[in-house]
């Protein structure tokens, strides 16, 4: 069983890419496919940056795995929506608002928990999928 890994990200736009790269490198080092996790950490980090951070506080990404699941957590400092965060149904013309729908579609399960002393943790579970290996043609 690999050790859990976590990293704090500053409240700046570049942190979304940095969080995505961090998660992908950890999951890949575990020998697992990072595709769905990469997309979900991008969506959750964006939400944390836009709605869960302020100029003094960023967000934390934590990953842990065992033979049954990979757990991704994104921690932030805002408590709003802790009890009622759920995916909305955006209108076809909306340019935003599909992030949690993507998470809901790709993850085996997801939810929100209160974080002590303040804030929330948005977590997702994924079935561990081994990284595909190329056998005939180059990847």
PDB file of C-alpha atoms in Angstrom:
ATOM      1  CA  UNK A   1       0.000   0.000   0.000  1.00  0.00           C
ATOM      2  CA  UNK A   2       1.588   3.361  -1.009  1.00  0.00           C
ATOM      3  CA  UNK A   3       1.991   6.182   1.469  1.00  0.00           C
ATOM      4  CA  UNK A   4      -0.560   8.980   1.348  1.00  0.00           C
ATOM      5  CA  UNK A   5       0.754  12.145  -0.293  1.00  0.00           C
ATOM      6  CA  UNK A   6      -0.399  15.720   0.111  1.00  0.00           C
ATOM      7  CA  UNK A   7       0.630  19.171  -0.976  1.00  0.00           C
ATOM      8  CA  UNK A   8      -0.504  22.725  -0.259  1.00  0.00           C
ATOM      9  CA  UNK A   9      -1.108  25.103  -3.166  1.00  0.00           C
ATOM     10  CA  UNK A  10      -1.069  28.893  -3.029  1.00  0.00           C
ATOM     11  CA  UNK A  11      -4.182  30.889  -3.990  1.00  0.00           C
ATOM     12  CA  UNK A  12      -3.127  31.670  -7.579  1.00  0.00           C
ATOM     13  CA  UNK A  13      -4.340  30.447 -10.989  1.00  0.00           C
ATOM     14  CA  UNK A  14      -1.125  28.494 -11.721  1.00  0.00           C
ATOM     15  CA  UNK A  15      -1.953  26.280  -8.719  1.00  0.00           C
ATOM     16  CA  UNK A  16      -4.676  24.435 -10.639  1.00  0.00           C
ATOM     17  CA  UNK A  17      -2.120  23.154 -13.159  1.00  0.00           C
ATOM     18  CA  UNK A  18       0.364  22.487 -10.369  1.00  0.00           C
ATOM     19  CA  UNK A  19      -2.243  20.453  -8.435  1.00  0.00           C
ATOM     20  CA  UNK A  20      -3.157  18.490 -11.561  1.00  0.00           C
ATOM     21  CA  UNK A  21       0.517  17.732 -12.260  1.00  0.00           C
ATOM     22  CA  UNK A  22       1.124  16.759  -8.611  1.00  0.00           C
ATOM     23  CA  UNK A  23      -1.812  14.326  -8.585  1.00  0.00           C
ATOM     24  CA  UNK A  24      -0.862  12.828 -11.942  1.00  0.00           C
ATOM     25  CA  UNK A  25       2.736  12.249 -10.870  1.00  0.00           C
ATOM     26  CA  UNK A  26       1.687  10.560  -7.604  1.00  0.00           C
ATOM     27  CA  UNK A  27      -0.927   8.307  -9.201  1.00  0.00           C
ATOM     28  CA  UNK A  28       1.436   7.389 -12.043  1.00  0.00           C
ATOM     29  CA  UNK A  29       4.193   6.570  -9.525  1.00  0.00           C
ATOM     30  CA  UNK A  30       1.741   4.117  -7.957  1.00  0.00           C
ATOM     31  CA  UNK A  31       1.442   2.395 -11.367  1.00  0.00           C
ATOM     32  CA  UNK A  32      -2.139   3.560 -11.866  1.00  0.00           C
ATOM     33  CA  UNK A  33      -3.929   5.348 -14.684  1.00  0.00           C
ATOM     34  CA  UNK A  34      -4.233   9.053 -13.869  1.00  0.00           C
ATOM     35  CA  UNK A  35      -6.729  10.172 -16.536  1.00  0.00           C
ATOM     36  CA  UNK A  36      -9.936  10.489 -14.486  1.00  0.00           C
ATOM     37  CA  UNK A  37      -8.125  11.649 -11.360  1.00  0.00           C
ATOM     38  CA  UNK A  38      -6.285  14.322 -13.352  1.00  0.00           C
ATOM     39  CA  UNK A  39      -9.588  15.709 -14.664  1.00  0.00           C
ATOM     40  CA  UNK A  40     -11.270  15.622 -11.255  1.00  0.00           C
ATOM     41  CA  UNK A  41      -8.406  17.278  -9.387  1.00  0.00           C
ATOM     42  CA  UNK A  42      -8.459  20.016 -12.010  1.00  0.00           C
ATOM     43  CA  UNK A  43     -12.176  20.637 -11.443  1.00  0.00           C
ATOM     44  CA  UNK A  44     -11.958  20.452  -7.648  1.00  0.00           C
ATOM     45  CA  UNK A  45      -8.835  22.625  -7.475  1.00  0.00           C
ATOM     46  CA  UNK A  46     -10.539  25.218  -9.669  1.00  0.00           C
ATOM     47  CA  UNK A  47     -13.563  25.220  -7.352  1.00  0.00           C
ATOM     48  CA  UNK A  48     -11.317  25.497  -4.292  1.00  0.00           C
ATOM     49  CA  UNK A  49      -9.424  28.385  -5.851  1.00  0.00           C
ATOM     50  CA  UNK A  50     -12.545  30.254  -6.975  1.00  0.00           C
ATOM     51  CA  UNK A  51     -14.924  29.494  -4.114  1.00  0.00           C
ATOM     52  CA  UNK A  52     -12.920  28.081  -1.196  1.00  0.00           C
ATOM     53  CA  UNK A  53      -9.802  30.226  -0.957  1.00  0.00           C
ATOM     54  CA  UNK A  54      -8.950  33.812  -0.227  1.00  0.00           C
ATOM     55  CA  UNK A  55      -5.836  35.913  -0.752  1.00  0.00           C
ATOM     56  CA  UNK A  56      -4.169  34.431   2.350  1.00  0.00           C
ATOM     57  CA  UNK A  57      -5.256  30.782   2.113  1.00  0.00           C
ATOM     58  CA  UNK A  58      -4.918  28.345  -0.751  1.00  0.00           C
ATOM     59  CA  UNK A  59      -5.975  24.705  -0.835  1.00  0.00           C
ATOM     60  CA  UNK A  60      -4.541  21.294  -0.079  1.00  0.00           C
ATOM     61  CA  UNK A  61      -4.642  18.191  -2.294  1.00  0.00           C
ATOM     62  CA  UNK A  62      -4.314  14.782  -0.630  1.00  0.00           C
ATOM     63  CA  UNK A  63      -4.136  11.359  -2.286  1.00  0.00           C
ATOM     64  CA  UNK A  64      -4.177   7.910  -0.728  1.00  0.00           C
ATOM     65  CA  UNK A  65      -4.693   4.460  -2.175  1.00  0.00           C
ATOM     66  CA  UNK A  66      -5.128   0.832  -1.288  1.00  0.00           C
ATOM     67  CA  UNK A  67      -6.081  -2.191  -3.369  1.00  0.00           C
ATOM     68  CA  UNK A  68      -9.776  -1.193  -3.309  1.00  0.00           C
ATOM     69  CA  UNK A  69      -9.762   2.555  -4.024  1.00  0.00           C
ATOM     70  CA  UNK A  70      -7.888   5.762  -4.662  1.00  0.00           C
ATOM     71  CA  UNK A  71      -9.097   8.661  -2.542  1.00  0.00           C
ATOM     72  CA  UNK A  72      -8.563  12.226  -3.722  1.00  0.00           C
ATOM     73  CA  UNK A  73      -9.302  15.063  -1.311  1.00  0.00           C
ATOM     74  CA  UNK A  74      -9.251  18.817  -1.892  1.00  0.00           C
ATOM     75  CA  UNK A  75      -9.304  20.860   1.321  1.00  0.00           C
ATOM     76  CA  UNK A  76     -10.208  24.552   1.468  1.00  0.00           C
ATOM     77  CA  UNK A  77     -11.103  27.093   4.151  1.00  0.00           C
ATOM     78  CA  UNK A  78     -14.650  28.045   3.219  1.00  0.00           C
ATOM     79  CA  UNK A  79     -17.528  26.388   5.026  1.00  0.00           C
ATOM     80  CA  UNK A  80     -20.285  27.581   2.713  1.00  0.00           C
ATOM     81  CA  UNK A  81     -22.206  24.731   1.102  1.00  0.00           C
ATOM     82  CA  UNK A  82     -20.649  22.146   3.424  1.00  0.00           C
ATOM     83  CA  UNK A  83     -24.009  20.505   3.956  1.00  0.00           C
ATOM     84  CA  UNK A  84     -25.585  21.231   0.576  1.00  0.00           C
ATOM     85  CA  UNK A  85     -22.823  21.066  -2.030  1.00  0.00           C
ATOM     86  CA  UNK A  86     -24.110  19.059  -4.959  1.00  0.00           C
ATOM     87  CA  UNK A  87     -23.851  19.114  -8.678  1.00  0.00           C
ATOM     88  CA  UNK A  88     -26.111  21.618 -10.384  1.00  0.00           C
ATOM     89  CA  UNK A  89     -27.734  21.224 -13.761  1.00  0.00           C
ATOM     90  CA  UNK A  90     -26.452  24.130 -15.880  1.00  0.00           C
ATOM     91  CA  UNK A  91     -28.430  25.365 -18.829  1.00  0.00           C
ATOM     92  CA  UNK A  92     -27.153  24.409 -22.267  1.00  0.00           C
ATOM     93  CA  UNK A  93     -26.089  28.033 -22.806  1.00  0.00           C
ATOM     94  CA  UNK A  94     -24.143  28.321 -19.516  1.00  0.00           C
ATOM     95  CA  UNK A  95     -20.403  28.690 -20.013  1.00  0.00           C
ATOM     96  CA  UNK A  96     -19.600  27.415 -16.502  1.00  0.00           C
ATOM     97  CA  UNK A  97     -21.005  25.103 -13.868  1.00  0.00           C
ATOM     98  CA  UNK A  98     -20.190  21.612 -15.147  1.00  0.00           C
ATOM     99  CA  UNK A  99     -17.233  20.782 -12.891  1.00  0.00           C
ATOM    100  CA  UNK A 100     -19.105  18.728 -10.315  1.00  0.00           C
ATOM    101  CA  UNK A 101     -21.021  16.949 -13.077  1.00  0.00           C
ATOM    102  CA  UNK A 102     -17.665  15.830 -14.462  1.00  0.00           C
ATOM    103  CA  UNK A 103     -16.585  14.673 -10.996  1.00  0.00           C
ATOM    104  CA  UNK A 104     -19.874  12.854 -10.478  1.00  0.00           C
ATOM    105  CA  UNK A 105     -19.498  11.081 -13.819  1.00  0.00           C
ATOM    106  CA  UNK A 106     -15.853  10.023 -13.447  1.00  0.00           C
ATOM    107  CA  UNK A 107     -15.607   9.153  -9.753  1.00  0.00           C
ATOM    108  CA  UNK A 108     -17.027   5.979  -8.201  1.00  0.00           C
ATOM    109  CA  UNK A 109     -18.253   8.142  -5.292  1.00  0.00           C
ATOM    110  CA  UNK A 110     -17.798  11.681  -3.987  1.00  0.00           C
ATOM    111  CA  UNK A 111     -18.914  13.876  -1.149  1.00  0.00           C
ATOM    112  CA  UNK A 112     -18.189  16.770   1.160  1.00  0.00           C
ATOM    113  CA  UNK A 113     -17.117  16.736   4.799  1.00  0.00           C
ATOM    114  CA  UNK A 114     -16.542  19.449   7.333  1.00  0.00           C
ATOM    115  CA  UNK A 115     -12.902  20.238   8.022  1.00  0.00           C
ATOM    116  CA  UNK A 116     -11.683  21.187  11.482  1.00  0.00           C
ATOM    117  CA  UNK A 117     -11.049  23.837  12.658  1.00  0.00           C
ATOM    118  CA  UNK A 118     -12.775  25.361   9.614  1.00  0.00           C
ATOM    119  CA  UNK A 119     -13.456  24.691   5.990  1.00  0.00           C
ATOM    120  CA  UNK A 120     -14.450  21.644   3.992  1.00  0.00           C
ATOM    121  CA  UNK A 121     -13.003  18.628   2.238  1.00  0.00           C
ATOM    122  CA  UNK A 122     -14.397  17.559  -1.117  1.00  0.00           C
ATOM    123  CA  UNK A 123     -13.431  13.917  -1.609  1.00  0.00           C
ATOM    124  CA  UNK A 124     -13.683  11.468  -4.463  1.00  0.00           C
ATOM    125  CA  UNK A 125     -13.117   7.739  -4.739  1.00  0.00           C
ATOM    126  CA  UNK A 126     -11.844   5.961  -7.825  1.00  0.00           C
ATOM    127  CA  UNK A 127     -11.348   2.302  -8.585  1.00  0.00           C
ATOM    128  CA  UNK A 128      -7.610   1.744  -8.993  1.00  0.00           C
ATOM    129  CA  UNK A 129      -6.908   1.057 -12.657  1.00  0.00           C
ATOM    130  CA  UNK A 130      -3.408  -0.096 -13.610  1.00  0.00           C
ATOM    131  CA  UNK A 131      -1.620   2.128 -16.085  1.00  0.00           C
ATOM    132  CA  UNK A 132      -1.917   0.661 -19.566  1.00  0.00           C
ATOM    133  CA  UNK A 133       1.282  -0.590 -21.117  1.00  0.00           C
ATOM    134  CA  UNK A 134       1.968  -0.410 -24.805  1.00  0.00           C
ATOM    135  CA  UNK A 135       2.666  -3.759 -26.386  1.00  0.00           C
ATOM    136  CA  UNK A 136       2.753  -3.293 -30.151  1.00  0.00           C
ATOM    137  CA  UNK A 137       2.969   0.365 -31.139  1.00  0.00           C
ATOM    138  CA  UNK A 138       4.588   3.263 -29.281  1.00  0.00           C
ATOM    139  CA  UNK A 139       2.251   5.148 -26.971  1.00  0.00           C
TER     140      UNK A 139
END
